[in-house]
Structure formats: structure tokens, C-alpha cells
CSV table of C-alpha atoms in Angstrom, one decimal:
chain,number,residue,atom,x,y,z
A,509,UNK,CA,0.2,0.0,-0.1
A,510,UNK,CA,2.9,2.5,1.0
A,511,UNK,CA,4.3,1.9,-2.5
A,512,UNK,CA,1.3,2.8,-4.4
A,513,UNK,CA,0.7,5.9,-2.0
A,514,UNK,CA,4.4,6.8,-2.7
A,515,UNK,CA,4.1,6.6,-6.4
A,516,UNK,CA,0.9,8.6,-6.7
A,517,UNK,CA,2.3,11.4,-4.4
A,518,UNK,CA,5.3,11.5,-6.8
A,519,UNK,CA,3.7,11.6,-10.2
A,520,UNK,CA,1.4,14.4,-8.7
A,521,UNK,CA,4.6,16.3,-7.8
A,522,UNK,CA,6.4,15.4,-11.0
A,523,UNK,CA,3.0,16.6,-13.0
A,524,UNK,CA,2.8,19.8,-10.8
A,525,UNK,CA,6.6,20.6,-11.0
A,526,UNK,CA,6.9,20.5,-14.5
A,527,UNK,CA,3.6,22.3,-15.4
A,528,UNK,CA,3.7,25.9,-17.2
A,529,UNK,CA,2.2,28.2,-14.8
A,530,UNK,CA,0.1,31.4,-16.0
A,531,UNK,CA,3.0,33.4,-14.5
A,532,UNK,CA,5.3,31.6,-17.3
A,533,UNK,CA,2.8,32.4,-20.4
A,534,UNK,CA,2.5,35.9,-19.0
A,535,UNK,CA,5.9,36.4,-18.6
A,536,UNK,CA,6.7,34.7,-22.3
A,537,UNK,CA,3.6,36.8,-24.1
A,538,UNK,CA,5.4,40.1,-22.1
A,539,UNK,CA,8.7,39.4,-24.0
A,540,UNK,CA,7.1,38.4,-26.9
A,541,UNK,CA,5.1,41.6,-27.4
A,542,UNK,CA,8.2,43.7,-26.3
A,543,UNK,CA,10.3,42.0,-29.2
A,544,UNK,CA,7.4,42.6,-31.4
A,545,UNK,CA,7.0,46.1,-30.8
A,546,UNK,CA,10.5,46.9,-31.1
A,547,UNK,CA,10.8,44.5,-34.5
A,548,UNK,CA,13.3,42.7,-33.0
A,549,UNK,CA,12.5,39.1,-34.3
A,550,UNK,CA,15.5,37.7,-33.1
A,551,UNK,CA,14.4,38.1,-29.4
A,552,UNK,CA,11.1,36.2,-30.4
A,553,UNK,CA,13.1,33.3,-32.3
A,554,UNK,CA,15.8,33.0,-29.4
A,555,UNK,CA,12.0,31.9,-27.5
A,556,UNK,CA,11.1,28.9,-29.8
A,557,UNK,CA,12.0,25.7,-29.4
A,558,UNK,CA,14.0,23.7,-31.7
A,559,UNK,CA,11.5,22.1,-33.3
A,560,UNK,CA,9.5,25.4,-34.1
A,561,UNK,CA,12.7,26.8,-35.0
A,562,UNK,CA,12.8,24.1,-37.7
A,563,UNK,CA,9.5,24.7,-38.9
A,564,UNK,CA,9.6,28.8,-39.2
A,565,UNK,CA,12.6,30.2,-40.2
A,566,UNK,CA,14.1,33.5,-38.8
A,567,UNK,CA,13.3,35.4,-42.1
A,568,UNK,CA,9.6,33.8,-42.0
A,569,UNK,CA,9.2,35.4,-38.7
A,570,UNK,CA,10.9,38.8,-39.7
A,571,UNK,CA,8.3,38.9,-42.2
A,572,UNK,CA,5.6,38.0,-40.2
A,573,UNK,CA,6.2,40.9,-37.6
A,574,UNK,CA,7.0,43.5,-40.3
A,575,UNK,CA,3.7,42.6,-41.8
A,576,UNK,CA,1.5,42.7,-38.6
A,577,UNK,CA,3.1,46.0,-37.4
A,578,UNK,CA,2.7,47.4,-40.7
A,579,UNK,CA,-0.8,46.4,-40.5
A,580,UNK,CA,-1.9,46.4,-37.3
A,581,UNK,CA,0.9,48.9,-35.3
A,582,UNK,CA,2.0,48.0,-32.0
A,583,UNK,CA,0.6,46.0,-29.3
A,584,UNK,CA,-0.5,48.3,-26.7
A,585,UNK,CA,-1.9,47.7,-23.5
A,586,UNK,CA,-2.4,44.0,-21.6
A,587,UNK,CA,-3.3,41.1,-23.2
A,588,UNK,CA,-6.0,39.1,-22.0
A,589,UNK,CA,-6.4,35.2,-21.6
A,590,UNK,CA,-9.3,33.8,-23.4
A,591,UNK,CA,-9.0,30.0,-23.6
A,592,UNK,CA,-6.5,27.1,-23.5
A,593,UNK,CA,-7.0,24.2,-25.8
A,594,UNK,CA,-4.8,21.3,-27.6
A,595,UNK,CA,-3.3,23.7,-29.9
A,596,UNK,CA,-2.1,26.0,-26.9
A,597,UNK,CA,-3.4,29.3,-25.1
A,598,UNK,CA,-5.2,32.3,-26.9
A,599,UNK,CA,-4.9,35.9,-25.8
A,600,UNK,CA,-6.8,38.8,-27.3
A,601,UNK,CA,-4.0,41.4,-27.7
A,602,UNK,CA,-4.6,45.1,-28.4
A,603,UNK,CA,-2.9,46.7,-31.3
A,604,UNK,CA,-2.7,50.3,-32.4
A,605,UNK,CA,-5.4,49.4,-35.5
A,606,UNK,CA,-6.8,46.1,-34.7
A,607,UNK,CA,-7.3,43.3,-32.2
A,608,UNK,CA,-5.9,39.9,-32.8
A,609,UNK,CA,-5.5,36.8,-31.1
A,610,UNK,CA,-1.9,35.8,-30.2
A,611,UNK,CA,-1.7,32.2,-29.4
A,612,UNK,CA,1.5,30.5,-27.8
A,613,UNK,CA,2.3,27.2,-26.2
A,614,UNK,CA,5.4,26.5,-24.0
A,615,UNK,CA,7.0,23.2,-24.2
A,616,UNK,CA,8.0,21.8,-20.9
A,617,UNK,CA,11.6,23.5,-20.9
A,618,UNK,CA,9.7,26.8,-21.7
A,619,UNK,CA,10.2,27.4,-25.1
A,620,UNK,CA,7.5,28.4,-27.5
A,621,UNK,CA,6.5,25.4,-29.1
A,622,UNK,CA,3.8,27.1,-31.0
A,623,UNK,CA,3.2,30.5,-32.3
A,624,UNK,CA,0.7,32.4,-34.1
A,625,UNK,CA,-1.1,35.8,-34.9
A,626,UNK,CA,-4.9,35.1,-35.7
A,627,UNK,CA,-7.4,37.1,-36.6
A,628,UNK,CA,-10.1,38.3,-34.3
């Protein structure tokens, strides 16, 4: 019986210890917004997991940031958490000229494993 209890406690602690917190997501989102507002694609790209870096090149990210910045302007104010699903957390973000949804998902090592800017 003790082995089962210890196993359950260990699994709970392991899950809790490796889970990403709201604070982790908020800090990452703030860093992404700061990089975006400064048109610093390298800062955002550095947050990507190696898998995401192999999927989205730095040049593609630069083009996305430039195009979005031209159309929507800077991110202004705080982003509001909308929902979390299998594809990541969605945040409503106010830009100077529009509202959009920023989708991010963090890996176990707190790297961005999914990133998108979607129309609201």
C-alpha cells in the first residue's frame, strides 16, 4: 500500500513541478510583445523551441512581424487570456489599429512550441 501512495504522490509532484504556470505564459507573452514592438524578431525567435525554429525560419518570422506591424501597429496594453486548448493558449491582444489573438504554447523547458497571430 505504501508503494502505491508514494507513486501517486510522486506523480502528482512531478506533474505539478513540470507544469507551466500562468506566470510563465504571461512572462513569455510580455517578452514576445516587447520583441514585436521593437521589431526584434531575434528576441522572439530565441524563445522558440528547436522544433519550432526548424518549422518557422528567422526570415519567415521577420516577414510576419514586419507585415503585422505595418497592418496593425504596436501591441498596446495588456493581453487578455481567452482560452486554453490543445493548440495552446489564446490571448486577445490590442494593437494600435486592430485586435488579434496571439496563440502560444510552451514546452516543458519553457520554450515556445506553437506561435501564431490570428484575426479576432
